[in-house]
Short mmCIF file of C-alpha atoms in Angstrom, two decimals:
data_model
loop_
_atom_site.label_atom_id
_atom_site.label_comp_id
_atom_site.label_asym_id
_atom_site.label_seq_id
_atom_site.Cartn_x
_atom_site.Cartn_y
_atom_site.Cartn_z
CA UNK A 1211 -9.45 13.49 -12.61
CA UNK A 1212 -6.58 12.27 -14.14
CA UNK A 1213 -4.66 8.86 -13.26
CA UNK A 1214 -0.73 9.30 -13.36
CA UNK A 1215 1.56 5.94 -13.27
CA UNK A 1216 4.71 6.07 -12.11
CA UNK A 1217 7.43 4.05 -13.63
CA UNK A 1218 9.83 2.69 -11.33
CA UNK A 1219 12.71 3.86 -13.50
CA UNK A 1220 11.27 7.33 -13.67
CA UNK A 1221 11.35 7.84 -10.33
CA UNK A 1222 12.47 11.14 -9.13
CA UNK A 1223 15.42 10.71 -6.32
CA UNK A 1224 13.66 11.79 -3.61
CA UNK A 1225 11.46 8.94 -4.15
CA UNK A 1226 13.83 6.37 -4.52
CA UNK A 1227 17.03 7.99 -2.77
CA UNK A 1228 16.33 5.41 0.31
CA UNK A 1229 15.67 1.94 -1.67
CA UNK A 1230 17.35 -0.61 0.51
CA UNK A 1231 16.45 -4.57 1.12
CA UNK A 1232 14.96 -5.22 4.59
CA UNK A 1233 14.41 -8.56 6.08
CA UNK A 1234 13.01 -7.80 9.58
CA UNK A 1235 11.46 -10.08 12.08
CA UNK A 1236 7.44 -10.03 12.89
CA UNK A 1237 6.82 -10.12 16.24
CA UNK A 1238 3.96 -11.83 18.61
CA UNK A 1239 1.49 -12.21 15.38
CA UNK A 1240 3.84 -13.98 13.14
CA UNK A 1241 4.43 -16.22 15.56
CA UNK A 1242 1.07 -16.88 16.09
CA UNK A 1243 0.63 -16.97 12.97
CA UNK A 1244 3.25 -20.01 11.77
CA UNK A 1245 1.86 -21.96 15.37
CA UNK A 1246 -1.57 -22.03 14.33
CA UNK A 1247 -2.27 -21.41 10.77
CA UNK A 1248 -5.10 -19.16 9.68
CA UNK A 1249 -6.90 -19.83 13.06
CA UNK A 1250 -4.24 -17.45 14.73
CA UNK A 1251 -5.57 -14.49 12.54
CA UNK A 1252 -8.75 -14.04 15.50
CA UNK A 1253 -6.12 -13.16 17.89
CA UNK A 1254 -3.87 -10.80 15.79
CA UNK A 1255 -5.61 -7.28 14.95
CA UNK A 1256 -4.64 -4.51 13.34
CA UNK A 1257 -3.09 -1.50 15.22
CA UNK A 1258 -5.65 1.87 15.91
CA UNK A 1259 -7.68 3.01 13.65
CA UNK A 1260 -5.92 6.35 12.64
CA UNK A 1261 -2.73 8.14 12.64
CA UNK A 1262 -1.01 7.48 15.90
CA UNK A 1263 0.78 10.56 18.19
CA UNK A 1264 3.57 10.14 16.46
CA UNK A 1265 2.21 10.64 12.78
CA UNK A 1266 2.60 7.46 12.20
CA UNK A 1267 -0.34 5.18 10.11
CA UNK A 1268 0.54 1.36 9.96
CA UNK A 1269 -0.86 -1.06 7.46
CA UNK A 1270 -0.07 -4.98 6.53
CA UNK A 1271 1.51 -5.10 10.01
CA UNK A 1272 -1.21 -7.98 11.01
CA UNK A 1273 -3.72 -10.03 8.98
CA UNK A 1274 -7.27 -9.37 9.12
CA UNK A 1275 -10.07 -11.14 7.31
CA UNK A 1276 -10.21 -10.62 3.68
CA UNK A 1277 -13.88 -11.59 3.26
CA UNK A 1278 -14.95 -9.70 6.15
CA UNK A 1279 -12.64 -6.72 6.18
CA UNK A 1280 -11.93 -4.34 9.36
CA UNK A 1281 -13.73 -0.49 9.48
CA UNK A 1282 -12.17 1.40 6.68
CA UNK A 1283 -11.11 -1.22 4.84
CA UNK A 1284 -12.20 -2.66 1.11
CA UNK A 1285 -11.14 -5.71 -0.18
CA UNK A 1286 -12.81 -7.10 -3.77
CA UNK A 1287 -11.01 -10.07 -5.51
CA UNK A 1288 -12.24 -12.55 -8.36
CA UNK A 1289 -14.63 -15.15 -5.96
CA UNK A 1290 -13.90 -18.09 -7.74
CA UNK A 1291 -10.92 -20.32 -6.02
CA UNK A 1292 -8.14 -19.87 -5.57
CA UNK A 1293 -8.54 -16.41 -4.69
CA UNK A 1294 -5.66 -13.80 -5.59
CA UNK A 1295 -5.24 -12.47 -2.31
CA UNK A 1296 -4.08 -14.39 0.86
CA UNK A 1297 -2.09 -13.95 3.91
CA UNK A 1298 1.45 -15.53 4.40
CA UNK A 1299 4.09 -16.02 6.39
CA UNK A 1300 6.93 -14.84 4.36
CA UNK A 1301 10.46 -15.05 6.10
CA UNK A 1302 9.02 -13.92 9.33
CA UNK A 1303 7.26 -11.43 7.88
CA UNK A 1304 2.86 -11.66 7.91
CA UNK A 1305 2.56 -10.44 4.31
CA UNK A 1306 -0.22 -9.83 1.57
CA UNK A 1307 0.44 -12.53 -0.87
CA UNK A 1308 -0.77 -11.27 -4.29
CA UNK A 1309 -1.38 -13.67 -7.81
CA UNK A 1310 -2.83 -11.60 -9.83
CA UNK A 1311 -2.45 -14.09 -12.75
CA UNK A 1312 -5.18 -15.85 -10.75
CA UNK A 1313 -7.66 -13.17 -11.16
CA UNK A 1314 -8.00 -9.30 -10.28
CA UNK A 1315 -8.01 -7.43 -7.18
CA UNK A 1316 -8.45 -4.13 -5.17
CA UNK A 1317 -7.36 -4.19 -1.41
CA UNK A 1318 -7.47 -0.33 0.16
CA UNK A 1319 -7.99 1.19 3.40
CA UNK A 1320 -9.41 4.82 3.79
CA UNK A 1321 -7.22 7.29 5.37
CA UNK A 1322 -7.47 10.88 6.66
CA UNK A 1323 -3.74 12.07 6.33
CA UNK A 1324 -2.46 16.09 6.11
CA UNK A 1325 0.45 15.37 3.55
CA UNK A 1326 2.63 17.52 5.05
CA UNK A 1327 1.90 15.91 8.59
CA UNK A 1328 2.91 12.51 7.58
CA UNK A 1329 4.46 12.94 4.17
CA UNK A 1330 6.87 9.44 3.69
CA UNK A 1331 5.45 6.55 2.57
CA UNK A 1332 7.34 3.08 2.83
CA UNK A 1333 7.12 -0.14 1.84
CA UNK A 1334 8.22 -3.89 1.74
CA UNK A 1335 7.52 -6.10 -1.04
CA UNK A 1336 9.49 -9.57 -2.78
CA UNK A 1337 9.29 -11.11 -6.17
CA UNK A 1338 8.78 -14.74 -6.83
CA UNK A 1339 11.18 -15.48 -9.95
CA UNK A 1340 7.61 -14.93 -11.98
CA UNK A 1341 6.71 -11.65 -10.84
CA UNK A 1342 7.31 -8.85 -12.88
CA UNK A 1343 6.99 -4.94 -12.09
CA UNK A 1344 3.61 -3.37 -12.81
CA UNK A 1345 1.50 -7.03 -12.08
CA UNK A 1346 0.55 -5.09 -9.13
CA UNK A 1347 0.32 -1.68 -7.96
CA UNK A 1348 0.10 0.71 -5.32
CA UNK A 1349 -2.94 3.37 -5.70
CA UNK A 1350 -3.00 6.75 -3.72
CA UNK A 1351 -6.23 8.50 -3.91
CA UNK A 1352 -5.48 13.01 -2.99
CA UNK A 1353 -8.28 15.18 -2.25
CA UNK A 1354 -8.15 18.96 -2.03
CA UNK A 1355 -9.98 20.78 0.86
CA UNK A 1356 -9.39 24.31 1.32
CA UNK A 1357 -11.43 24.61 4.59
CA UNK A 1358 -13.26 22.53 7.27
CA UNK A 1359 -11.81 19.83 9.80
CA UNK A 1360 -11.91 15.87 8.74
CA UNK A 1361 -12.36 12.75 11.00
CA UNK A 1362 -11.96 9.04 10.13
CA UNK A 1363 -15.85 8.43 10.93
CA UNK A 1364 -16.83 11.52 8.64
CA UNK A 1365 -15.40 9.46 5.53
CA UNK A 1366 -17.95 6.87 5.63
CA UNK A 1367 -17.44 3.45 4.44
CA UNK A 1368 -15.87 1.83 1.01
CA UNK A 1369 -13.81 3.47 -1.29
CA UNK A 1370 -13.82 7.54 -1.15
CA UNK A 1371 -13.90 9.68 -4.58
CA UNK A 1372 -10.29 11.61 -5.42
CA UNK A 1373 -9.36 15.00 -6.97
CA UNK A 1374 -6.20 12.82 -7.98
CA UNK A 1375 -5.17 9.50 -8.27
CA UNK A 1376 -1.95 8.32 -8.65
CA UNK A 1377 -1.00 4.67 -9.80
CA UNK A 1378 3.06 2.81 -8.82
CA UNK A 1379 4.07 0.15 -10.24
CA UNK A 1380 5.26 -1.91 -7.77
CA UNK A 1381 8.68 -3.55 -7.69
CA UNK A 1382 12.01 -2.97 -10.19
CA UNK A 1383 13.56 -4.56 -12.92
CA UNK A 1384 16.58 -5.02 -11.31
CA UNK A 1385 16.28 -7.60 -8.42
CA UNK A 1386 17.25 -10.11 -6.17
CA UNK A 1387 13.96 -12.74 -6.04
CA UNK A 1388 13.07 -14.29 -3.20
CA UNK A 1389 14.50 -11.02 -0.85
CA UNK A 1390 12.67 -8.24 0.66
CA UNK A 1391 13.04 -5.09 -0.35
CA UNK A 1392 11.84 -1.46 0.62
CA UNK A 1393 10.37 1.44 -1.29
CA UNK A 1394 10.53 5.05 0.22
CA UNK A 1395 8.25 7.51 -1.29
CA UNK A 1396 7.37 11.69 -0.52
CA UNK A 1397 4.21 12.54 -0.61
CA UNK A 1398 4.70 16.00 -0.01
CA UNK A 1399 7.22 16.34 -3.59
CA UNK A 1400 4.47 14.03 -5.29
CA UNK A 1401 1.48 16.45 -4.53
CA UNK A 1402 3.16 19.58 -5.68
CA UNK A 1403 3.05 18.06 -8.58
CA UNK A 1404 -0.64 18.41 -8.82
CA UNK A 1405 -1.35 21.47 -6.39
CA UNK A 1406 1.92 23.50 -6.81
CA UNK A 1407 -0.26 26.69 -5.10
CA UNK A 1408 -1.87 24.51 -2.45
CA UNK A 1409 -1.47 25.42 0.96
CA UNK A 1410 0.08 22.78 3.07
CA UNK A 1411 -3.07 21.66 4.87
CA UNK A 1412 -5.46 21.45 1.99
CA UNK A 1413 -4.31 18.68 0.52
CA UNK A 1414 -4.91 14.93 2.12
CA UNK A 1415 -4.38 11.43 1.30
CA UNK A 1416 -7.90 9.95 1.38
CA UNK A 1417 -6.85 6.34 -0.08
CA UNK A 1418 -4.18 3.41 0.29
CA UNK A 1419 -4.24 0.33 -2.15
CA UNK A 1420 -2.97 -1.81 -3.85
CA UNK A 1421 -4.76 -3.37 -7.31
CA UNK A 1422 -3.57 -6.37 -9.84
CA UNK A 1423 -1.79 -4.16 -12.77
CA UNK A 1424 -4.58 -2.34 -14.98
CA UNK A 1425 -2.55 -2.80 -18.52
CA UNK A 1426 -0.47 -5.57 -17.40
CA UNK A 1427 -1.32 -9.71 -17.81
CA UNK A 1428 0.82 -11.65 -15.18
CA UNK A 1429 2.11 -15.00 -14.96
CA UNK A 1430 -0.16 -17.36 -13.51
CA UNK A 1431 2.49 -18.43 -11.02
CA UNK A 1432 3.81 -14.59 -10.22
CA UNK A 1433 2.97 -13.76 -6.61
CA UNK A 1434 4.68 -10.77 -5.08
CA UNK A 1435 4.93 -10.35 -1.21
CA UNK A 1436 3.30 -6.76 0.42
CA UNK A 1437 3.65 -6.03 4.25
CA UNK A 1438 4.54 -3.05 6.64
CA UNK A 1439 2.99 -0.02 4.36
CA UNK A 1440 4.10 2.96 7.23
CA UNK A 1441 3.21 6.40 6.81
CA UNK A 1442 5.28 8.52 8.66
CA UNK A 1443 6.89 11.63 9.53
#
């Protein structure tokens, strides 16, 4: 298995044709969330499980526990305080706070995606004035399966094995700090990279995460902002 990184200024324009800033609102949760502190994250869950009717698969849209993670989830982070990873509320926005100058991490959730039923991948992240592109990234796990039907509960628990990985550097050199902006991704152009023959249902995306840069040291004051990953249709 082999373990491409993307470059943010390599990207191909289909992958980066739709880069815009978004500031958005967060609805009931947020406000939860900035009335009561950490104690509103009991009341604010996560959406389904799996890919909704519309093709739709929704992550960072609430805060869950991060030492006691929901089904499907894996969270690992350096244990001794203060931790890397923590829940915010950023400009009215519940987002992943990452430092990874404070130690390494590796958040992910499982999935059980057809590329070509959901094939766009977005994303909403914001640099502190210390963060730098490639302190963290975003890891897609692809396996191949030419035959045979998948559910969520057949994948099991932790993290699954790939026929591909494929490692983005979050963020861009170019950028307003302290304002949100959006990443757009294919998944469909990104795969035939790998599988040019595949059919169109063979291939799925098995893994979502996001890990402190492998061959990068950040600041110890560098946090960049994660929320509303969306994969869609």
């Amino acid at each position: 298995m082999t373990t491409p990184t993307i470059n943010p200024l390599s990207r191909s324009a289909p992958e980066t044709a739709a880069r815009h800033s978004a500031i958005t609102r967060a609805g009931f949760c947020a406000s939860i969330f900035m009335m009561l502190g950490a104690a509103g994250l009991a009341g604010c869950t996560l959406p389904g499980a799996g890919v909704d009717v519309g093709g739709d698969l929704k992550l960072l849209y609430a805060p869950f526990s991060l030492s006691n993670p929901p089904q499907f989830w894996q969270v690992r982070q350096t244990a001794t305080p203060p931790a890397p990873l923590s829940w915010e509320d950023k400009d009215g926005h519940i987002a992943l706070a990452a430092r990874p100058g404070l130690g390494s991490f590796e958040i992910g959730r499982r999935t059980n995606v057809i590329v070509l039923a959901s094939p766009f991948l977005s994303f909403d992240w914001q640099f502190n004035s210390s963060a730098q592109v490639g302190d963290v990234e975003l890891v897609l796990g692809f396996r191949r399966q030419a035959s045979g039907s998948w559910r969520e509960n057949d994948l099991g628990a932790g993290k699954p094995t790939f026929d591909q990985e494929v490692r983005i550097a979050v963020g861009q050199y170019s950028v307003h700090y302290g304002e949100w902006h959006r990443e757009y991704f294919d998944l469909a152009t990104l795969y035939r990279r790998y599988w040019p023959d595949a059919a169109p249902d063979e291939v799925r995306l098995v893994w979502i995460g996001l890990v402190s840069g492998e061959d990068h040291h950040a600041a110890e004051n560098s946090v960049t902002h994660l929320t509303h990953i969306l994969l869609s249709r």
